[in-house]
mmCIF file of C-alpha atoms in Angstrom:
data_model
loop_
_atom_site.group_PDB
_atom_site.id
_atom_site.type_symbol
_atom_site.label_atom_id
_atom_site.label_comp_id
_atom_site.label_asym_id
_atom_site.label_seq_id
_atom_site.Cartn_x
_atom_site.Cartn_y
_atom_site.Cartn_z
ATOM 1 C CA MET A 108 110.388 19.405 228.352
ATOM 2 C CA ARG A 109 109.584 17.309 224.964
ATOM 3 C CA PRO A 110 111.489 14.055 224.275
ATOM 4 C CA LYS A 111 113.804 14.743 221.555
ATOM 5 C CA VAL A 112 113.444 12.348 218.367
ATOM 6 C CA LEU A 113 114.847 12.192 215.006
ATOM 7 C CA LEU A 114 112.852 11.210 212.135
ATOM 8 C CA SER A 115 113.950 8.222 209.443
ATOM 9 C CA TRP A 116 113.879 10.302 206.447
ATOM 10 C CA SER A 117 113.491 8.296 202.916
ATOM 11 C CA SER A 118 112.263 11.697 200.806
ATOM 12 C CA GLY A 119 108.808 10.166 200.136
ATOM 13 C CA LYS A 120 105.249 10.900 201.248
ATOM 14 C CA ASP A 121 105.145 8.368 204.191
ATOM 15 C CA SER A 122 108.410 10.320 206.311
ATOM 16 C CA ALA A 123 106.825 13.582 205.256
ATOM 17 C CA TRP A 124 103.491 12.877 206.720
ATOM 18 C CA ALA A 125 104.674 11.363 209.729
ATOM 19 C CA LEU A 126 106.687 14.649 210.138
ATOM 20 C CA HIS A 127 103.435 16.476 209.567
ATOM 21 C CA VAL A 128 101.383 14.252 212.301
ATOM 22 C CA LEU A 129 104.109 14.005 215.104
ATOM 23 C CA ARG A 130 104.214 17.911 214.718
ATOM 24 C CA GLN A 131 100.464 18.197 214.965
ATOM 25 C CA ARG A 132 100.451 15.841 217.780
ATOM 26 C CA GLY A 133 103.167 18.127 219.532
ATOM 27 C CA GLU A 134 104.128 15.164 222.138
ATOM 28 C CA VAL A 135 107.947 15.008 221.115
ATOM 29 C CA GLU A 136 110.270 17.628 219.331
ATOM 30 C CA ILE A 137 111.700 16.777 216.143
ATOM 31 C CA VAL A 138 115.103 17.483 216.015
ATOM 32 C CA GLY A 139 116.692 16.264 212.629
ATOM 33 C CA LEU A 140 116.051 13.839 209.569
ATOM 34 C CA VAL A 141 118.015 11.184 209.235
ATOM 35 C CA THR A 142 118.544 9.901 205.601
ATOM 36 C CA THR A 143 121.041 7.198 204.197
ATOM 37 C CA LEU A 144 122.551 8.331 201.422
ATOM 38 C CA ASN A 145 124.698 6.392 199.053
ATOM 39 C CA GLU A 146 128.487 7.212 198.686
ATOM 40 C CA ALA A 147 128.952 6.264 195.329
ATOM 41 C CA PHE A 148 126.008 8.003 193.426
ATOM 42 C CA GLY A 149 124.854 10.679 195.714
ATOM 43 C CA ARG A 150 121.168 9.365 195.903
ATOM 44 C CA VAL A 151 118.868 8.046 198.633
ATOM 45 C CA ALA A 152 119.053 4.446 198.310
ATOM 46 C CA MET A 153 116.097 2.785 196.737
ATOM 47 C CA HIS A 154 114.174 6.076 195.953
ATOM 48 C CA GLY A 155 117.280 7.309 193.644
ATOM 49 C CA VAL A 156 116.569 10.779 195.082
ATOM 50 C CA ARG A 157 119.427 13.131 194.579
ATOM 51 C CA ALA A 158 120.857 14.429 197.775
ATOM 52 C CA GLU A 159 120.257 18.010 196.455
ATOM 53 C CA LEU A 160 116.724 17.546 196.422
ATOM 54 C CA VAL A 161 116.830 15.909 200.101
ATOM 55 C CA ARG A 162 118.684 18.910 201.257
ATOM 56 C CA ALA A 163 115.985 21.186 199.974
ATOM 57 C CA GLN A 164 113.303 19.252 201.855
ATOM 58 C CA ALA A 165 115.485 19.773 205.173
ATOM 59 C CA GLU A 166 115.506 23.343 204.408
ATOM 60 C CA ALA A 167 111.742 23.620 203.510
ATOM 61 C CA ALA A 168 110.776 21.582 207.033
ATOM 62 C CA GLY A 169 112.951 24.106 209.359
ATOM 63 C CA LEU A 170 115.371 20.604 209.849
ATOM 64 C CA PRO A 171 118.868 19.875 209.735
ATOM 65 C CA LEU A 172 119.439 16.891 207.786
ATOM 66 C CA TRP A 173 121.863 13.774 209.711
ATOM 67 C CA ALA A 174 123.229 12.329 206.447
ATOM 68 C CA VAL A 175 124.031 8.778 207.106
ATOM 69 C CA PRO A 176 126.440 7.647 203.854
ATOM 70 C CA LEU A 177 126.387 4.263 202.899
ATOM 71 C CA PRO A 178 129.311 2.220 200.530
ATOM 72 C CA TRP A 179 128.213 0.782 197.381
ATOM 73 C CA PRO A 180 127.854 -1.846 197.528
ATOM 74 C CA CYS A 181 126.999 -2.300 201.278
ATOM 75 C CA SER A 182 126.577 -4.948 203.366
ATOM 76 C CA ASN A 183 124.102 -5.650 206.217
ATOM 77 C CA ASP A 184 127.239 -5.524 208.777
ATOM 78 C CA GLN A 185 128.225 -2.468 207.082
ATOM 79 C CA TYR A 186 124.696 -0.616 207.203
ATOM 80 C CA GLU A 187 124.366 -1.878 210.690
ATOM 81 C CA SER A 188 127.499 -0.555 211.609
ATOM 82 C CA ARG A 189 126.926 2.750 210.144
ATOM 83 C CA MET A 190 123.429 3.152 212.444
ATOM 84 C CA ARG A 191 125.205 2.530 215.380
ATOM 85 C CA GLY A 192 127.325 5.406 214.954
ATOM 86 C CA LEU A 193 124.274 7.316 214.155
ATOM 87 C CA VAL A 194 122.904 6.602 217.506
ATOM 88 C CA GLU A 195 125.997 7.089 219.459
ATOM 89 C CA ARG A 196 125.910 10.617 217.959
ATOM 90 C CA ALA A 197 122.207 10.899 218.752
ATOM 91 C CA ARG A 198 122.620 9.854 222.427
ATOM 92 C CA ALA A 199 125.478 12.203 222.327
ATOM 93 C CA ALA A 200 122.832 14.846 221.650
ATOM 94 C CA GLY A 201 120.171 14.164 224.158
ATOM 95 C CA VAL A 202 117.953 12.310 221.477
ATOM 96 C CA SER A 203 115.554 9.567 223.057
ATOM 97 C CA GLY A 204 113.758 8.555 220.182
ATOM 98 C CA LEU A 205 113.752 7.567 216.182
ATOM 99 C CA ALA A 206 110.366 7.886 214.279
ATOM 100 C CA PHE A 207 109.920 5.921 211.017
ATOM 101 C CA GLY A 208 106.988 6.450 208.581
ATOM 102 C CA ASP A 209 106.389 2.570 208.583
ATOM 103 C CA LEU A 210 102.548 1.867 208.151
ATOM 104 C CA PHE A 211 102.282 -2.115 208.408
ATOM 105 C CA LEU A 212 104.753 -4.502 207.549
ATOM 106 C CA ALA A 213 105.612 -5.910 210.723
ATOM 107 C CA ASP A 214 108.954 -7.469 209.832
ATOM 108 C CA VAL A 215 109.990 -4.583 209.168
ATOM 109 C CA ARG A 216 108.900 -2.858 212.420
ATOM 110 C CA ALA A 217 110.759 -5.658 214.225
ATOM 111 C CA TYR A 218 113.951 -5.670 212.571
ATOM 112 C CA ARG A 219 113.725 -1.638 213.822
ATOM 113 C CA GLU A 220 112.713 -2.560 217.508
ATOM 114 C CA ARG A 221 115.814 -5.080 217.424
ATOM 115 C CA GLN A 222 118.589 -2.807 216.099
ATOM 116 C CA LEU A 223 117.415 -0.609 218.492
ATOM 117 C CA ALA A 224 116.787 -2.479 221.307
ATOM 118 C CA GLY A 225 119.043 -1.334 224.429
ATOM 119 C CA SER A 226 120.335 1.583 222.621
ATOM 120 C CA GLY A 227 118.537 4.458 224.713
ATOM 121 C CA ILE A 228 116.392 5.495 221.316
ATOM 122 C CA GLU A 229 113.002 4.527 220.934
ATOM 123 C CA PRO A 230 111.768 3.273 218.336
ATOM 124 C CA LEU A 231 108.366 5.442 217.371
ATOM 125 C CA PHE A 232 105.796 4.688 214.526
ATOM 126 C CA PRO A 233 103.347 7.370 214.279
ATOM 127 C CA LEU A 234 101.438 6.276 211.197
ATOM 128 C CA TRP A 235 100.986 2.497 212.192
ATOM 129 C CA GLY A 236 97.877 0.666 211.321
ATOM 130 C CA SER A 237 97.091 -2.115 208.883
ATOM 131 C CA PRO A 238 96.295 -2.529 205.074
ATOM 132 C CA ALA A 239 92.706 -1.745 205.931
ATOM 133 C CA ASP A 240 93.905 1.657 206.760
ATOM 134 C CA THR A 241 96.062 2.671 203.626
ATOM 135 C CA PRO A 242 93.390 3.819 201.009
ATOM 136 C CA ALA A 243 92.068 6.089 203.653
ATOM 137 C CA LEU A 244 95.566 7.537 204.621
ATOM 138 C CA ALA A 245 96.244 8.134 200.647
ATOM 139 C CA ARG A 246 93.213 10.172 200.399
ATOM 140 C CA GLU A 247 94.051 12.383 203.353
ATOM 141 C CA MET A 248 97.446 13.204 202.374
ATOM 142 C CA ILE A 249 96.414 14.306 198.711
ATOM 143 C CA GLY A 250 93.336 16.050 200.550
ATOM 144 C CA ALA A 251 95.873 17.839 202.874
ATOM 145 C CA GLY A 252 97.763 19.243 200.098
ATOM 146 C CA LEU A 253 100.708 16.779 200.022
ATOM 147 C CA ARG A 254 102.427 16.617 196.900
ATOM 148 C CA ALA A 255 104.639 13.695 195.374
ATOM 149 C CA THR A 256 106.164 12.447 192.548
ATOM 150 C CA LEU A 257 106.858 8.283 192.094
ATOM 151 C CA SER A 258 110.593 8.389 191.879
ATOM 152 C CA CYS A 259 110.458 4.459 191.608
ATOM 153 C CA VAL A 260 108.511 2.121 190.549
ATOM 154 C CA ASP A 261 108.662 -2.147 190.773
ATOM 155 C CA PRO A 262 107.482 -2.907 186.914
ATOM 156 C CA LYS A 263 106.935 -6.631 188.465
ATOM 157 C CA GLN A 264 103.779 -5.203 190.298
ATOM 158 C CA LEU A 265 102.964 -2.071 188.342
ATOM 159 C CA THR A 266 103.486 -0.595 185.513
ATOM 160 C CA ARG A 267 106.514 1.130 184.355
ATOM 161 C CA GLN A 268 104.496 4.256 182.582
ATOM 162 C CA LEU A 269 103.399 5.500 186.106
ATOM 163 C CA VAL A 270 107.180 6.446 187.303
ATOM 164 C CA GLY A 271 107.467 9.989 187.542
ATOM 165 C CA ARG A 272 103.274 10.656 187.716
ATOM 166 C CA GLU A 273 102.043 12.521 190.378
ATOM 167 C CA PHE A 274 100.576 10.924 193.578
ATOM 168 C CA ASP A 275 97.310 11.763 193.621
ATOM 169 C CA ALA A 276 93.518 10.780 193.284
ATOM 170 C CA ARG A 277 94.528 10.061 189.387
ATOM 171 C CA LEU A 278 96.861 7.629 190.385
ATOM 172 C CA LEU A 279 94.866 6.042 192.848
ATOM 173 C CA ALA A 280 92.274 5.228 190.983
ATOM 174 C CA GLU A 281 94.968 3.608 188.234
ATOM 175 C CA LEU A 282 96.987 1.465 190.246
ATOM 176 C CA THR A 283 96.617 -2.523 189.650
ATOM 177 C CA PRO A 284 93.914 -4.048 191.908
ATOM 178 C CA GLY A 285 95.661 -5.443 195.132
ATOM 179 C CA ALA A 286 98.708 -2.523 194.662
ATOM 180 C CA ASP A 287 98.685 -0.789 198.040
ATOM 181 C CA PRO A 288 97.625 3.051 197.579
ATOM 182 C CA CYS A 289 100.616 3.735 199.913
ATOM 183 C CA GLY A 290 102.841 1.380 197.904
ATOM 184 C CA GLU A 291 104.006 0.033 200.896
ATOM 185 C CA ASN A 292 104.630 -3.405 199.460
ATOM 186 C CA GLY A 293 107.179 -1.764 197.399
ATOM 187 C CA GLU A 294 105.300 -1.134 194.277
ATOM 188 C CA PHE A 295 106.504 2.446 193.989
ATOM 189 C CA HIS A 296 108.548 4.873 195.944
ATOM 190 C CA THR A 297 107.946 9.054 195.899
ATOM 191 C CA PHE A 298 109.481 12.116 196.176
ATOM 192 C CA CYS A 299 107.606 14.849 198.296
ATOM 193 C CA TYR A 300 108.354 18.053 196.976
ATOM 194 C CA ALA A 301 105.032 19.835 198.940
ATOM 195 C CA GLY A 302 102.753 19.932 201.743
ATOM 196 C CA PRO A 303 102.055 21.119 205.081
ATOM 197 C CA MET A 304 105.035 19.779 206.624
ATOM 198 C CA PHE A 305 107.223 21.904 204.556
ATOM 199 C CA ASP A 306 107.029 26.111 204.633
ATOM 200 C CA ARG A 307 107.689 26.307 200.873
ATOM 201 C CA PRO A 308 107.343 23.904 197.927
ATOM 202 C CA ILE A 309 110.755 22.239 196.651
ATOM 203 C CA PRO A 310 111.556 23.010 193.162
ATOM 204 C CA MET A 311 111.793 19.824 191.033
ATOM 205 C CA ARG A 312 111.477 18.493 187.555
ATOM 206 C CA VAL A 313 111.166 15.003 186.357
ATOM 207 C CA GLY A 314 113.899 13.944 183.813
ATOM 208 C CA ASP A 315 114.873 10.760 181.928
ATOM 209 C CA THR A 316 113.485 7.352 183.282
ATOM 210 C CA ILE A 317 116.143 4.997 183.889
ATOM 211 C CA GLU A 318 115.979 1.132 184.506
ATOM 212 C CA ARG A 319 118.372 -0.477 187.198
ATOM 213 C CA ASP A 320 118.266 -3.373 188.995
ATOM 214 C CA GLY A 321 115.249 -4.467 188.050
ATOM 215 C CA PHE A 322 113.128 -1.050 188.727
ATOM 216 C CA CYS A 323 112.071 2.023 187.076
ATOM 217 C CA PHE A 324 113.532 5.491 188.211
ATOM 218 C CA ALA A 325 112.548 8.666 187.513
ATOM 219 C CA ASP A 326 115.620 11.075 187.626
ATOM 220 C CA LEU A 327 114.102 14.224 189.251
ATOM 221 C CA LEU A 328 116.015 17.502 188.857
ATOM 222 C CA PRO A 329 116.485 20.218 191.145
ATOM 223 C CA GLY A 330 114.580 23.241 190.306
ATOM 224 C CA ALA A 331 110.977 24.171 188.531
ATOM 225 C CA ALA A 332 109.901 22.888 185.103
ATOM 226 C CA PRO A 333 110.454 25.126 182.302
ATOM 227 C CA GLU A 334 106.963 26.894 181.312
#
């Protein structure tokens, strides 16, 4: 019997690609997608994606969504308390692993490992590599049919005009020199709406651009774009 594993789900391309990779390897059984949602706004933290779109992703992936509601504002203690509740629920369901789509940020990985140490839940990093790997990884995602839209851009690192753009070869060519092609340093975040991890595309259209807390967000709306 394969170990039961949850996948941390940001709604972006990296978590979506991690799902695809884990399923291809076939070593574990993915039993759910874990998403933290802002209770006040009903959106994914940092990505700003509406909960309705995340639920549509889970349905297209054929997996239940394990939503973790977070207060706003949310202290680190409150966050860790909610995540401890998730771990308890996971253990009760026979889950033995929690996978993440992290690519190379060692401090982020170390934090996750510390938080799960002694919990009975093993952290997994199926995409882990180095900054040198991400140009090829970005091209591999696009070549395999992954489709994503930039839901958030850090204007201190990239031009704000990129928010709402497609994550495609043209975008990769236009990134600021030194920017990570997968946005691993926080340059941008994405919403993945199609790819080999889904059984159907998620209908979505790009709404207004909103600037908040020093970031630029595209308000992504459920439903296909008008003809």
